[in-house]
Amino acid sequence: MRAARAYTGRDVIACCGYHGWQDWYIGTTTRSRGVPAAVRELTRTFTYNDLGSLERIFAEHPGRVAAVILEPVGVVEPEGDFLQRVATLTHAHGALLIFDEIITGFRLALGGAQERFGVTPDLACFGKAMANGFPLSAVVGRREIMEVFDEIFFSVTFGGEALSLAAARATIAKLREQNVIEHLWRQGTRLRDGYNALAREVGLASRTQCLGYPPRTVLTFSDVAGTPALAMKSLFQQEVIKRGILIAGGFNLCYAHSDDDVRRTLEACGDALAILARALAEDRVAARLEGPVIQPVFRSA
Ligand SMILES: Cc1ncc(COP(=O)(O)O)c(C=O)c1O
């Protein structure tokens, strides 16, 4: 954000997705305590696949938008050429396009969502899969923009830590040589399709789904009269965890996930979905919970 602001000489940010705990982003959510109002006013949110919501931000802040940052894809697929249209609109207004590829990078494709969808942003950030869990992240971009780092201050206590750089090199070599990303797509597809088939079998297809691109999918639940979605999700997770699979609302694939892991996971999901279907039929979802209902960490403000 500081690089985009320094490069453009502007201060407003338009964002879409999740971007971590720093003031400029978290101030847009219900967890904004401690973020000054002056900072919160500088970030505006827009809606994925809704170009009009981004157009409105440009219209409301003429000549002031420094950057448009988005997760290039989350659970919902981009409609048509949405990403290209975001790029064109952003550049027409003299702002920079930033892809937050913390999740999609080195996962959807080796070159992230930008490779998969053929839209190259001005700046992008990567982390997570890049060094296989080692503490490393990267900001990358066009040379003339990156050169502002020569002027803006950038230094961190652990900046000299080199082990994670070695981990990233080893990880990237392995991703390439062993077709890891293909493996993530294959196992993720089996989990996603398998889950949706199980939901159909117990008559819950309209209440729960596994959505998203196979390397990282998300389980959704929707309210049934009298039973909130979060209670359903809590019971489902409780029963999957009891069967030895730690689950937090989706499938985040890695190279270690074997055919047997997929089979065991689907078996646990099948049992849990059958229990959920029965509890719904008997209106006993809350009664079957052995702990409190899970709560969202935060919501968009
Ligand atoms: C899409 C996305 N952006 C940003 C972040 C935040 O990254 P960091 O914790 O390194 O600031 C995360 C972390 O989960 C993320 O998933």
PDB file of C-alpha atoms and ligand atoms in Angstrom:
ATOM      1  CA  MET A   1       0.000   0.000   0.000  1.00  0.00           C
ATOM      2  CA  ARG A   2       2.780   2.367   0.857  1.00  0.00           C
ATOM      3  CA  ALA A   3       4.506   1.661  -2.456  1.00  0.00           C
ATOM      4  CA  ALA A   4       1.284   2.265  -4.399  1.00  0.00           C
ATOM      5  CA  ARG A   5       0.652   5.487  -2.519  1.00  0.00           C
ATOM      6  CA  ALA A   6       4.229   6.667  -2.989  1.00  0.00           C
ATOM      7  CA  TYR A   7       4.176   5.844  -6.702  1.00  0.00           C
ATOM      8  CA  THR A   8       0.830   7.476  -7.466  1.00  0.00           C
ATOM      9  CA  GLY A   9       0.893  10.279  -4.887  1.00  0.00           C
ATOM     10  CA  ARG A  10      -2.678   9.309  -3.960  1.00  0.00           C
ATOM     11  CA  ASP A  11      -4.166   7.947  -0.762  1.00  0.00           C
ATOM     12  CA  VAL A  12      -7.455   6.006  -1.283  1.00  0.00           C
ATOM     13  CA  ILE A  13      -7.464   2.206  -1.551  1.00  0.00           C
ATOM     14  CA  ALA A  14     -10.199   0.044  -3.048  1.00  0.00           C
ATOM     15  CA  CYS A  15     -10.143  -3.545  -1.833  1.00  0.00           C
ATOM     16  CA  CYS A  16     -12.038  -6.782  -2.306  1.00  0.00           C
ATOM     17  CA  GLY A  17     -11.332  -9.917  -0.286  1.00  0.00           C
ATOM     18  CA  TYR A  18      -9.327 -10.634   2.835  1.00  0.00           C
ATOM     19  CA  HIS A  19      -6.011  -8.861   3.234  1.00  0.00           C
ATOM     20  CA  GLY A  20      -4.802  -9.503   6.770  1.00  0.00           C
ATOM     21  CA  TRP A  21      -4.570  -7.579   9.998  1.00  0.00           C
ATOM     22  CA  GLN A  22      -3.032  -4.248   9.052  1.00  0.00           C
ATOM     23  CA  ASP A  23      -4.895  -0.992   9.693  1.00  0.00           C
ATOM     24  CA  TRP A  24      -5.677  -0.145   6.059  1.00  0.00           C
ATOM     25  CA  TYR A  25      -7.629  -3.388   5.640  1.00  0.00           C
ATOM     26  CA  ILE A  26      -8.884  -4.560   9.033  1.00  0.00           C
ATOM     27  CA  GLY A  27     -10.403  -1.100   9.555  1.00  0.00           C
ATOM     28  CA  THR A  28     -13.039  -2.042   6.958  1.00  0.00           C
ATOM     29  CA  THR A  29     -14.320  -4.945   9.098  1.00  0.00           C
ATOM     30  CA  THR A  30     -16.132  -5.407  12.389  1.00  0.00           C
ATOM     31  CA  ARG A  31     -12.693  -5.876  14.020  1.00  0.00           C
ATOM     32  CA  SER A  32     -11.699  -2.232  13.509  1.00  0.00           C
ATOM     33  CA  ARG A  33     -11.028  -1.380  17.156  1.00  0.00           C
ATOM     34  CA  GLY A  34      -7.834   0.601  17.463  1.00  0.00           C
ATOM     35  CA  VAL A  35      -7.798   1.741  13.848  1.00  0.00           C
ATOM     36  CA  PRO A  36      -8.096   5.545  13.608  1.00  0.00           C
ATOM     37  CA  ALA A  37     -11.130   6.873  11.728  1.00  0.00           C
ATOM     38  CA  ALA A  38      -8.770   8.868   9.491  1.00  0.00           C
ATOM     39  CA  VAL A  39      -7.217   5.603   8.292  1.00  0.00           C
ATOM     40  CA  ARG A  40     -10.523   3.785   7.953  1.00  0.00           C
ATOM     41  CA  GLU A  41     -11.888   6.498   5.697  1.00  0.00           C
ATOM     42  CA  LEU A  42      -9.130   5.871   3.170  1.00  0.00           C
ATOM     43  CA  THR A  43     -10.126   2.284   2.310  1.00  0.00           C
ATOM     44  CA  ARG A  44     -13.282   1.449   0.395  1.00  0.00           C
ATOM     45  CA  THR A  45     -14.547  -2.056  -0.373  1.00  0.00           C
ATOM     46  CA  PHE A  46     -16.060  -3.322  -3.594  1.00  0.00           C
ATOM     47  CA  THR A  47     -17.859  -6.529  -4.517  1.00  0.00           C
ATOM     48  CA  TYR A  48     -16.382  -9.374  -6.534  1.00  0.00           C
ATOM     49  CA  ASN A  49     -17.880  -9.723 -10.041  1.00  0.00           C
ATOM     50  CA  ASP A  50     -19.593  -6.338  -9.646  1.00  0.00           C
ATOM     51  CA  LEU A  51     -17.645  -3.812 -11.710  1.00  0.00           C
ATOM     52  CA  GLY A  52     -20.236  -1.152 -10.878  1.00  0.00           C
ATOM     53  CA  SER A  53     -19.264  -1.275  -7.200  1.00  0.00           C
ATOM     54  CA  LEU A  54     -15.679  -0.396  -8.176  1.00  0.00           C
ATOM     55  CA  GLU A  55     -16.820   2.279 -10.646  1.00  0.00           C
ATOM     56  CA  ARG A  56     -18.690   3.958  -7.783  1.00  0.00           C
ATOM     57  CA  ILE A  57     -15.507   4.190  -5.688  1.00  0.00           C
ATOM     58  CA  PHE A  58     -13.685   5.904  -8.567  1.00  0.00           C
ATOM     59  CA  ALA A  59     -16.650   8.248  -9.049  1.00  0.00           C
ATOM     60  CA  GLU A  60     -16.779   9.129  -5.345  1.00  0.00           C
ATOM     61  CA  HIS A  61     -13.022   9.753  -5.058  1.00  0.00           C
ATOM     62  CA  PRO A  62     -11.959  11.299  -8.374  1.00  0.00           C
ATOM     63  CA  GLY A  63      -8.186  11.323  -8.850  1.00  0.00           C
ATOM     64  CA  ARG A  64      -7.610   9.938  -5.354  1.00  0.00           C
ATOM     65  CA  VAL A  65      -7.508   6.160  -5.743  1.00  0.00           C
ATOM     66  CA  ALA A  66      -3.923   4.904  -5.459  1.00  0.00           C
ATOM     67  CA  ALA A  67      -4.611   1.196  -5.764  1.00  0.00           C
ATOM     68  CA  VAL A  68      -7.207  -1.439  -6.395  1.00  0.00           C
ATOM     69  CA  ILE A  69      -6.296  -4.588  -4.494  1.00  0.00           C
ATOM     70  CA  LEU A  70      -8.183  -7.847  -4.695  1.00  0.00           C
ATOM     71  CA  GLU A  71      -7.842 -11.539  -4.202  1.00  0.00           C
ATOM     72  CA  PRO A  72      -7.985 -12.385  -7.918  1.00  0.00           C
ATOM     73  CA  VAL A  73     -10.212 -15.316  -7.112  1.00  0.00           C
ATOM     74  CA  GLY A  74     -11.662 -16.658  -3.902  1.00  0.00           C
ATOM     75  CA  VAL A  75     -14.480 -19.126  -3.747  1.00  0.00           C
ATOM     76  CA  VAL A  76     -16.511 -17.554  -6.526  1.00  0.00           C
ATOM     77  CA  GLU A  77     -15.153 -17.825 -10.080  1.00  0.00           C
ATOM     78  CA  PRO A  78     -14.592 -14.610 -12.043  1.00  0.00           C
ATOM     79  CA  GLU A  79     -17.501 -14.015 -14.404  1.00  0.00           C
ATOM     80  CA  GLY A  80     -16.395 -13.605 -18.023  1.00  0.00           C
ATOM     81  CA  ASP A  81     -13.480 -11.201 -18.260  1.00  0.00           C
ATOM     82  CA  PHE A  82     -14.113  -9.574 -14.858  1.00  0.00           C
ATOM     83  CA  LEU A  83     -10.411  -9.454 -13.954  1.00  0.00           C
ATOM     84  CA  GLN A  84      -9.461  -7.869 -17.267  1.00  0.00           C
ATOM     85  CA  ARG A  85     -12.226  -5.305 -16.877  1.00  0.00           C
ATOM     86  CA  VAL A  86     -11.007  -4.453 -13.365  1.00  0.00           C
ATOM     87  CA  ALA A  87      -7.517  -3.954 -14.816  1.00  0.00           C
ATOM     88  CA  THR A  88      -8.762  -1.727 -17.637  1.00  0.00           C
ATOM     89  CA  LEU A  89     -10.937   0.385 -15.318  1.00  0.00           C
ATOM     90  CA  THR A  90      -8.159   0.726 -12.741  1.00  0.00           C
ATOM     91  CA  HIS A  91      -5.630   1.883 -15.319  1.00  0.00           C
ATOM     92  CA  ALA A  92      -8.120   4.239 -16.957  1.00  0.00           C
ATOM     93  CA  HIS A  93      -8.266   6.036 -13.609  1.00  0.00           C
ATOM     94  CA  GLY A  94      -4.478   6.094 -13.178  1.00  0.00           C
ATOM     95  CA  ALA A  95      -4.468   3.679 -10.236  1.00  0.00           C
ATOM     96  CA  LEU A  96      -2.372   0.560  -9.718  1.00  0.00           C
ATOM     97  CA  LEU A  97      -3.794  -2.938  -9.820  1.00  0.00           C
ATOM     98  CA  ILE A  98      -2.582  -5.250  -7.049  1.00  0.00           C
ATOM     99  CA  PHE A  99      -3.355  -8.941  -6.814  1.00  0.00           C
ATOM    100  CA  ASP A 100      -3.263 -10.430  -3.335  1.00  0.00           C
ATOM    101  CA  GLU A 101      -2.009 -13.900  -4.228  1.00  0.00           C
ATOM    102  CA  ILE A 102      -1.208 -14.966  -0.679  1.00  0.00           C
ATOM    103  CA  ILE A 103      -3.564 -17.915  -1.096  1.00  0.00           C
ATOM    104  CA  THR A 104      -3.716 -18.374  -4.875  1.00  0.00           C
ATOM    105  CA  GLY A 105       0.015 -18.033  -5.519  1.00  0.00           C
ATOM    106  CA  PHE A 106       1.948 -21.266  -6.063  1.00  0.00           C
ATOM    107  CA  ARG A 107      -1.326 -23.132  -5.629  1.00  0.00           C
ATOM    108  CA  LEU A 108      -3.800 -22.422  -8.444  1.00  0.00           C
ATOM    109  CA  ALA A 109      -0.866 -22.410 -10.836  1.00  0.00           C
ATOM    110  CA  LEU A 110       2.857 -21.982 -10.312  1.00  0.00           C
ATOM    111  CA  GLY A 111       2.417 -18.363 -11.376  1.00  0.00           C
ATOM    112  CA  GLY A 112      -0.764 -17.949  -9.346  1.00  0.00           C
ATOM    113  CA  ALA A 113      -4.121 -16.658 -10.504  1.00  0.00           C
ATOM    114  CA  GLN A 114      -2.467 -14.130 -12.815  1.00  0.00           C
ATOM    115  CA  GLU A 115      -1.009 -16.998 -14.830  1.00  0.00           C
ATOM    116  CA  ARG A 116      -4.248 -18.949 -14.825  1.00  0.00           C
ATOM    117  CA  PHE A 117      -6.430 -16.022 -15.891  1.00  0.00           C
ATOM    118  CA  GLY A 118      -3.886 -14.222 -18.053  1.00  0.00           C
ATOM    119  CA  VAL A 119      -4.183 -10.847 -16.302  1.00  0.00           C
ATOM    120  CA  THR A 120      -0.950  -9.351 -14.992  1.00  0.00           C
ATOM    121  CA  PRO A 121      -1.299  -6.812 -12.176  1.00  0.00           C
ATOM    122  CA  ASP A 122       1.114  -3.942 -11.484  1.00  0.00           C
ATOM    123  CA  LEU A 123       2.012  -5.351  -8.064  1.00  0.00           C
ATOM    124  CA  ALA A 124       1.311  -8.650  -6.336  1.00  0.00           C
ATOM    125  CA  CYS A 125       2.016 -10.273  -3.016  1.00  0.00           C
ATOM    126  CA  PHE A 126       2.743 -13.919  -2.319  1.00  0.00           C
ATOM    127  CA  GLY A 127       3.278 -16.059   0.779  1.00  0.00           C
ATOM    128  CA  LYS A 128       1.941 -19.268   2.281  1.00  0.00           C
ATOM    129  CA  ALA A 129       2.590 -22.029  -0.325  1.00  0.00           C
ATOM    130  CA  MET A 130       5.604 -20.198  -1.690  1.00  0.00           C
ATOM    131  CA  ALA A 131       7.940 -21.567   0.976  1.00  0.00           C
ATOM    132  CA  ASN A 132       5.738 -24.473   2.075  1.00  0.00           C
ATOM    133  CA  GLY A 133       4.907 -22.855   5.400  1.00  0.00           C
ATOM    134  CA  PHE A 134       8.247 -21.264   6.152  1.00  0.00           C
ATOM    135  CA  PRO A 135       7.816 -17.610   7.199  1.00  0.00           C
ATOM    136  CA  LEU A 136       8.307 -15.906   3.866  1.00  0.00           C
ATOM    137  CA  SER A 137       6.272 -13.510   1.784  1.00  0.00           C
ATOM    138  CA  ALA A 138       7.057 -11.376  -1.229  1.00  0.00           C
ATOM    139  CA  VAL A 139       5.912  -8.181  -2.877  1.00  0.00           C
ATOM    140  CA  VAL A 140       6.621  -8.196  -6.597  1.00  0.00           C
ATOM    141  CA  GLY A 141       5.815  -5.918  -9.484  1.00  0.00           C
ATOM    142  CA  ARG A 142       6.833  -3.788 -12.409  1.00  0.00           C
ATOM    143  CA  ARG A 143      10.354  -2.466 -12.099  1.00  0.00           C
ATOM    144  CA  GLU A 144       9.455   1.223 -12.215  1.00  0.00           C
ATOM    145  CA  ILE A 145       7.007   0.760  -9.350  1.00  0.00           C
ATOM    146  CA  MET A 146       9.301  -1.463  -7.291  1.00  0.00           C
ATOM    147  CA  GLU A 147      11.967   1.231  -7.548  1.00  0.00           C
ATOM    148  CA  VAL A 148      10.030   3.337  -5.043  1.00  0.00           C
ATOM    149  CA  PHE A 149      11.302   0.916  -2.396  1.00  0.00           C
ATOM    150  CA  ASP A 150      14.634   2.724  -2.818  1.00  0.00           C
ATOM    151  CA  GLU A 151      12.913   5.785  -1.394  1.00  0.00           C
ATOM    152  CA  ILE A 152      10.286   4.550   1.014  1.00  0.00           C
ATOM    153  CA  PHE A 153      11.608   2.970   4.188  1.00  0.00           C
ATOM    154  CA  PHE A 154      11.554  -0.801   4.199  1.00  0.00           C
ATOM    155  CA  SER A 155      13.386  -2.788   6.844  1.00  0.00           C
ATOM    156  CA  VAL A 156      12.422  -5.517   9.298  1.00  0.00           C
ATOM    157  CA  THR A 157      14.084  -7.202  12.260  1.00  0.00           C
ATOM    158  CA  PHE A 158      14.115 -10.606  10.605  1.00  0.00           C
ATOM    159  CA  GLY A 159      14.838  -9.298   7.106  1.00  0.00           C
ATOM    160  CA  GLY A 160      18.203 -11.063   7.063  1.00  0.00           C
ATOM    161  CA  GLU A 161      16.655 -14.453   7.702  1.00  0.00           C
ATOM    162  CA  ALA A 162      17.752 -16.618   4.783  1.00  0.00           C
ATOM    163  CA  LEU A 163      16.532 -20.086   5.719  1.00  0.00           C
ATOM    164  CA  SER A 164      13.077 -19.313   4.320  1.00  0.00           C
ATOM    165  CA  LEU A 165      14.610 -18.172   1.039  1.00  0.00           C
ATOM    166  CA  ALA A 166      16.252 -21.585   0.737  1.00  0.00           C
ATOM    167  CA  ALA A 167      12.914 -23.193   1.622  1.00  0.00           C
ATOM    168  CA  ALA A 168      11.196 -21.230  -1.160  1.00  0.00           C
ATOM    169  CA  ARG A 169      13.790 -22.312  -3.718  1.00  0.00           C
ATOM    170  CA  ALA A 170      13.437 -25.934  -2.678  1.00  0.00           C
ATOM    171  CA  THR A 171       9.646 -25.681  -2.664  1.00  0.00           C
ATOM    172  CA  ILE A 172       9.432 -24.094  -6.094  1.00  0.00           C
ATOM    173  CA  ALA A 173      11.803 -26.703  -7.548  1.00  0.00           C
ATOM    174  CA  LYS A 174       9.639 -29.474  -6.111  1.00  0.00           C
ATOM    175  CA  LEU A 175       6.388 -27.842  -7.295  1.00  0.00           C
ATOM    176  CA  ARG A 176       7.860 -27.838 -10.802  1.00  0.00           C
ATOM    177  CA  GLU A 177       9.572 -31.199 -10.908  1.00  0.00           C
ATOM    178  CA  GLN A 178       6.886 -33.288  -9.271  1.00  0.00           C
ATOM    179  CA  ASN A 179       3.780 -31.734 -10.829  1.00  0.00           C
ATOM    180  CA  VAL A 180       2.566 -30.792  -7.375  1.00  0.00           C
ATOM    181  CA  ILE A 181      -0.067 -28.361  -8.617  1.00  0.00           C
ATOM    182  CA  GLU A 182      -1.585 -31.043 -10.837  1.00  0.00           C
ATOM    183  CA  HIS A 183      -1.795 -33.245  -7.721  1.00  0.00           C
ATOM    184  CA  LEU A 184      -3.591 -30.461  -5.793  1.00  0.00           C
ATOM    185  CA  TRP A 185      -6.143 -30.100  -8.610  1.00  0.00           C
ATOM    186  CA  ARG A 186      -6.675 -33.847  -8.855  1.00  0.00           C
ATOM    187  CA  GLN A 187      -7.098 -34.581  -5.124  1.00  0.00           C
ATOM    188  CA  GLY A 188      -9.053 -31.358  -4.603  1.00  0.00           C
ATOM    189  CA  THR A 189     -11.461 -32.268  -7.391  1.00  0.00           C
ATOM    190  CA  ARG A 190     -12.049 -35.672  -5.822  1.00  0.00           C
ATOM    191  CA  LEU A 191     -12.751 -34.080  -2.435  1.00  0.00           C
ATOM    192  CA  ARG A 192     -15.029 -31.393  -3.847  1.00  0.00           C
ATOM    193  CA  ASP A 193     -17.011 -33.702  -6.107  1.00  0.00           C
ATOM    194  CA  GLY A 194     -17.041 -36.437  -3.490  1.00  0.00           C
ATOM    195  CA  TYR A 195     -18.383 -34.067  -0.840  1.00  0.00           C
ATOM    196  CA  ASN A 196     -21.114 -32.738  -3.111  1.00  0.00           C
ATOM    197  CA  ALA A 197     -22.139 -36.297  -4.031  1.00  0.00           C
ATOM    198  CA  LEU A 198     -22.366 -37.215  -0.328  1.00  0.00           C
ATOM    199  CA  ALA A 199     -24.495 -34.126   0.362  1.00  0.00           C
ATOM    200  CA  ARG A 200     -26.841 -35.193  -2.450  1.00  0.00           C
ATOM    201  CA  GLU A 201     -27.065 -38.726  -1.071  1.00  0.00           C
ATOM    202  CA  VAL A 202     -28.380 -37.509   2.291  1.00  0.00           C
ATOM    203  CA  GLY A 203     -30.672 -34.909   0.720  1.00  0.00           C
ATOM    204  CA  LEU A 204     -28.639 -31.868   1.817  1.00  0.00           C
ATOM    205  CA  ALA A 205     -27.428 -30.663  -1.602  1.00  0.00           C
ATOM    206  CA  SER A 206     -29.379 -27.424  -1.273  1.00  0.00           C
ATOM    207  CA  ARG A 207     -28.039 -26.831   2.276  1.00  0.00           C
ATOM    208  CA  THR A 208     -24.333 -27.508   1.993  1.00  0.00           C
ATOM    209  CA  GLN A 209     -21.858 -27.404  -0.839  1.00  0.00           C
ATOM    210  CA  CYS A 210     -18.163 -27.597  -1.472  1.00  0.00           C
ATOM    211  CA  LEU A 211     -17.258 -24.638  -3.682  1.00  0.00           C
ATOM    212  CA  GLY A 212     -14.192 -23.138  -5.298  1.00  0.00           C
ATOM    213  CA  TYR A 213     -11.200 -24.203  -7.315  1.00  0.00           C
ATOM    214  CA  PRO A 214      -9.953 -27.661  -6.299  1.00  0.00           C
ATOM    215  CA  PRO A 215      -6.581 -26.652  -4.751  1.00  0.00           C
ATOM    216  CA  ARG A 216      -8.522 -24.809  -2.044  1.00  0.00           C
ATOM    217  CA  THR A 217     -12.240 -25.262  -1.574  1.00  0.00           C
ATOM    218  CA  VAL A 218     -14.683 -23.984   1.018  1.00  0.00           C
ATOM    219  CA  LEU A 219     -17.698 -25.686   2.573  1.00  0.00           C
ATOM    220  CA  THR A 220     -20.833 -23.556   2.671  1.00  0.00           C
ATOM    221  CA  PHE A 221     -23.918 -24.145   4.785  1.00  0.00           C
ATOM    222  CA  SER A 222     -27.217 -22.304   4.556  1.00  0.00           C
ATOM    223  CA  ASP A 223     -29.917 -21.769   7.151  1.00  0.00           C
ATOM    224  CA  VAL A 224     -32.741 -24.258   7.447  1.00  0.00           C
ATOM    225  CA  ALA A 225     -35.928 -22.934   9.060  1.00  0.00           C
ATOM    226  CA  GLY A 226     -35.149 -22.746  12.775  1.00  0.00           C
ATOM    227  CA  THR A 227     -31.533 -23.912  12.427  1.00  0.00           C
ATOM    228  CA  PRO A 228     -28.818 -21.364  11.592  1.00  0.00           C
ATOM    229  CA  ALA A 229     -26.072 -22.320   9.159  1.00  0.00           C
ATOM    230  CA  LEU A 230     -23.355 -21.926  11.781  1.00  0.00           C
ATOM    231  CA  ALA A 231     -25.029 -24.484  14.035  1.00  0.00           C
ATOM    232  CA  MET A 232     -25.150 -26.925  11.122  1.00  0.00           C
ATOM    233  CA  LYS A 233     -21.512 -26.288  10.343  1.00  0.00           C
ATOM    234  CA  SER A 234     -20.600 -26.761  14.020  1.00  0.00           C
ATOM    235  CA  LEU A 235     -22.272 -30.169  14.175  1.00  0.00           C
ATOM    236  CA  PHE A 236     -20.666 -31.208  10.895  1.00  0.00           C
ATOM    237  CA  GLN A 237     -17.182 -30.153  12.060  1.00  0.00           C
ATOM    238  CA  GLN A 238     -17.685 -31.766  15.461  1.00  0.00           C
ATOM    239  CA  GLU A 239     -18.457 -35.112  13.862  1.00  0.00           C
ATOM    240  CA  VAL A 240     -15.647 -34.931  11.283  1.00  0.00           C
ATOM    241  CA  ILE A 241     -13.125 -34.042  13.994  1.00  0.00           C
ATOM    242  CA  LYS A 242     -14.357 -36.936  16.141  1.00  0.00           C
ATOM    243  CA  ARG A 243     -13.406 -39.206  13.264  1.00  0.00           C
ATOM    244  CA  GLY A 244      -9.830 -38.005  13.343  1.00  0.00           C
ATOM    245  CA  ILE A 245      -9.878 -35.361  10.603  1.00  0.00           C
ATOM    246  CA  LEU A 246      -9.133 -31.816  11.711  1.00  0.00           C
ATOM    247  CA  ILE A 247     -11.328 -29.613   9.541  1.00  0.00           C
ATOM    248  CA  ALA A 248     -11.861 -25.864   9.532  1.00  0.00           C
ATOM    249  CA  GLY A 249     -14.478 -25.278   6.908  1.00  0.00           C
ATOM    250  CA  GLY A 250     -12.785 -26.328   3.719  1.00  0.00           C
ATOM    251  CA  PHE A 251     -10.100 -28.350   1.998  1.00  0.00           C
ATOM    252  CA  ASN A 252      -6.674 -26.808   1.625  1.00  0.00           C
ATOM    253  CA  LEU A 253      -4.707 -29.311  -0.416  1.00  0.00           C
ATOM    254  CA  CYS A 254      -1.023 -30.112  -0.205  1.00  0.00           C
ATOM    255  CA  TYR A 255       1.274 -32.624  -1.883  1.00  0.00           C
ATOM    256  CA  ALA A 256       1.146 -34.955   1.125  1.00  0.00           C
ATOM    257  CA  HIS A 257      -2.573 -35.613   0.694  1.00  0.00           C
ATOM    258  CA  SER A 258      -2.712 -39.183  -0.554  1.00  0.00           C
ATOM    259  CA  ASP A 259      -5.525 -41.217  -2.089  1.00  0.00           C
ATOM    260  CA  ASP A 260      -6.034 -42.783   1.316  1.00  0.00           C
ATOM    261  CA  ASP A 261      -6.346 -39.354   2.962  1.00  0.00           C
ATOM    262  CA  VAL A 262      -9.013 -38.411   0.423  1.00  0.00           C
ATOM    263  CA  ARG A 263     -10.867 -41.650   1.074  1.00  0.00           C
ATOM    264  CA  ARG A 264     -10.717 -41.267   4.879  1.00  0.00           C
ATOM    265  CA  THR A 265     -11.767 -37.614   4.687  1.00  0.00           C
ATOM    266  CA  LEU A 266     -14.773 -38.392   2.514  1.00  0.00           C
ATOM    267  CA  GLU A 267     -15.711 -41.264   4.786  1.00  0.00           C
ATOM    268  CA  ALA A 268     -15.706 -38.915   7.805  1.00  0.00           C
ATOM    269  CA  CYS A 269     -17.646 -36.259   5.846  1.00  0.00           C
ATOM    270  CA  GLY A 270     -20.206 -38.872   4.786  1.00  0.00           C
ATOM    271  CA  ASP A 271     -20.789 -39.963   8.398  1.00  0.00           C
ATOM    272  CA  ALA A 272     -21.027 -36.353   9.576  1.00  0.00           C
ATOM    273  CA  LEU A 273     -23.445 -35.375   6.803  1.00  0.00           C
ATOM    274  CA  ALA A 274     -25.690 -38.333   7.608  1.00  0.00           C
ATOM    275  CA  ILE A 275     -25.721 -37.281  11.287  1.00  0.00           C
ATOM    276  CA  LEU A 276     -26.479 -33.698  10.275  1.00  0.00           C
ATOM    277  CA  ALA A 277     -29.330 -34.783   7.988  1.00  0.00           C
ATOM    278  CA  ARG A 278     -30.855 -36.851  10.773  1.00  0.00           C
ATOM    279  CA  ALA A 279     -30.472 -34.050  13.335  1.00  0.00           C
ATOM    280  CA  LEU A 280     -32.131 -31.595  10.936  1.00  0.00           C
ATOM    281  CA  ALA A 281     -35.024 -33.966  10.321  1.00  0.00           C
ATOM    282  CA  GLU A 282     -35.517 -34.302  14.079  1.00  0.00           C
ATOM    283  CA  ASP A 283     -34.868 -30.576  14.709  1.00  0.00           C
ATOM    284  CA  ARG A 284     -32.077 -31.567  17.111  1.00  0.00           C
ATOM    285  CA  VAL A 285     -28.967 -29.892  15.644  1.00  0.00           C
ATOM    286  CA  ALA A 286     -28.388 -27.630  18.681  1.00  0.00           C
ATOM    287  CA  ALA A 287     -29.148 -30.515  21.066  1.00  0.00           C
ATOM    288  CA  ARG A 288     -26.435 -32.668  19.491  1.00  0.00           C
ATOM    289  CA  LEU A 289     -23.704 -30.053  19.841  1.00  0.00           C
ATOM    290  CA  GLU A 290     -21.138 -30.808  22.515  1.00  0.00           C
ATOM    291  CA  GLY A 291     -19.772 -27.256  22.601  1.00  0.00           C
ATOM    292  CA  PRO A 292     -20.754 -23.731  21.613  1.00  0.00           C
ATOM    293  CA  VAL A 293     -21.700 -22.841  18.040  1.00  0.00           C
ATOM    294  CA  ILE A 294     -18.681 -21.626  16.030  1.00  0.00           C
ATOM    295  CA  GLN A 295     -18.533 -17.874  15.426  1.00  0.00           C
ATOM    296  CA  PRO A 296     -17.089 -15.886  12.543  1.00  0.00           C
ATOM    297  CA  VAL A 297     -13.761 -14.205  13.312  1.00  0.00           C
ATOM    298  CA  PHE A 298     -15.118 -10.986  11.843  1.00  0.00           C
ATOM    299  CA  ARG A 299     -17.541  -9.699   9.246  1.00  0.00           C
ATOM    300  CA  SER A 300     -17.319  -6.956   6.657  1.00  0.00           C
ATOM    301  CA  ALA A 301     -18.469  -3.767   8.361  1.00  0.00           C
TER     302      ALA A 301
HETATM  303  C1  LIG B   1      -5.516 -13.478   0.928  1.00  0.00           C
HETATM  304  C2  LIG B   1      -4.696 -13.071   2.122  1.00  0.00           C
HETATM  305  N1  LIG B   1      -4.136 -11.866   2.136  1.00  0.00           N
HETATM  306  C3  LIG B   1      -3.384 -11.454   3.174  1.00  0.00           C
HETATM  307  C4  LIG B   1      -3.181 -12.255   4.273  1.00  0.00           C
HETATM  308  C5  LIG B   1      -2.382 -11.737   5.419  1.00  0.00           C
HETATM  309  O1  LIG B   1      -1.078 -12.100   5.324  1.00  0.00           O
HETATM  310  P1  LIG B   1      -0.099 -11.728   6.519  1.00  0.00           P
HETATM  311  O2  LIG B   1      -0.609 -12.450   7.708  1.00  0.00           O
HETATM  312  O3  LIG B   1       1.220 -12.232   6.055  1.00  0.00           O
HETATM  313  O4  LIG B   1      -0.148 -10.257   6.697  1.00  0.00           O
HETATM  314  C6  LIG B   1      -3.740 -13.520   4.311  1.00  0.00           C
HETATM  315  C7  LIG B   1      -3.537 -14.376   5.485  1.00  0.00           C
HETATM  316  O5  LIG B   1      -4.228 -15.334   5.746  1.00  0.00           O
HETATM  317  C8  LIG B   1      -4.534 -13.947   3.210  1.00  0.00           C
HETATM  318  O6  LIG B   1      -5.117 -15.148   3.214  1.00  0.00           O
END
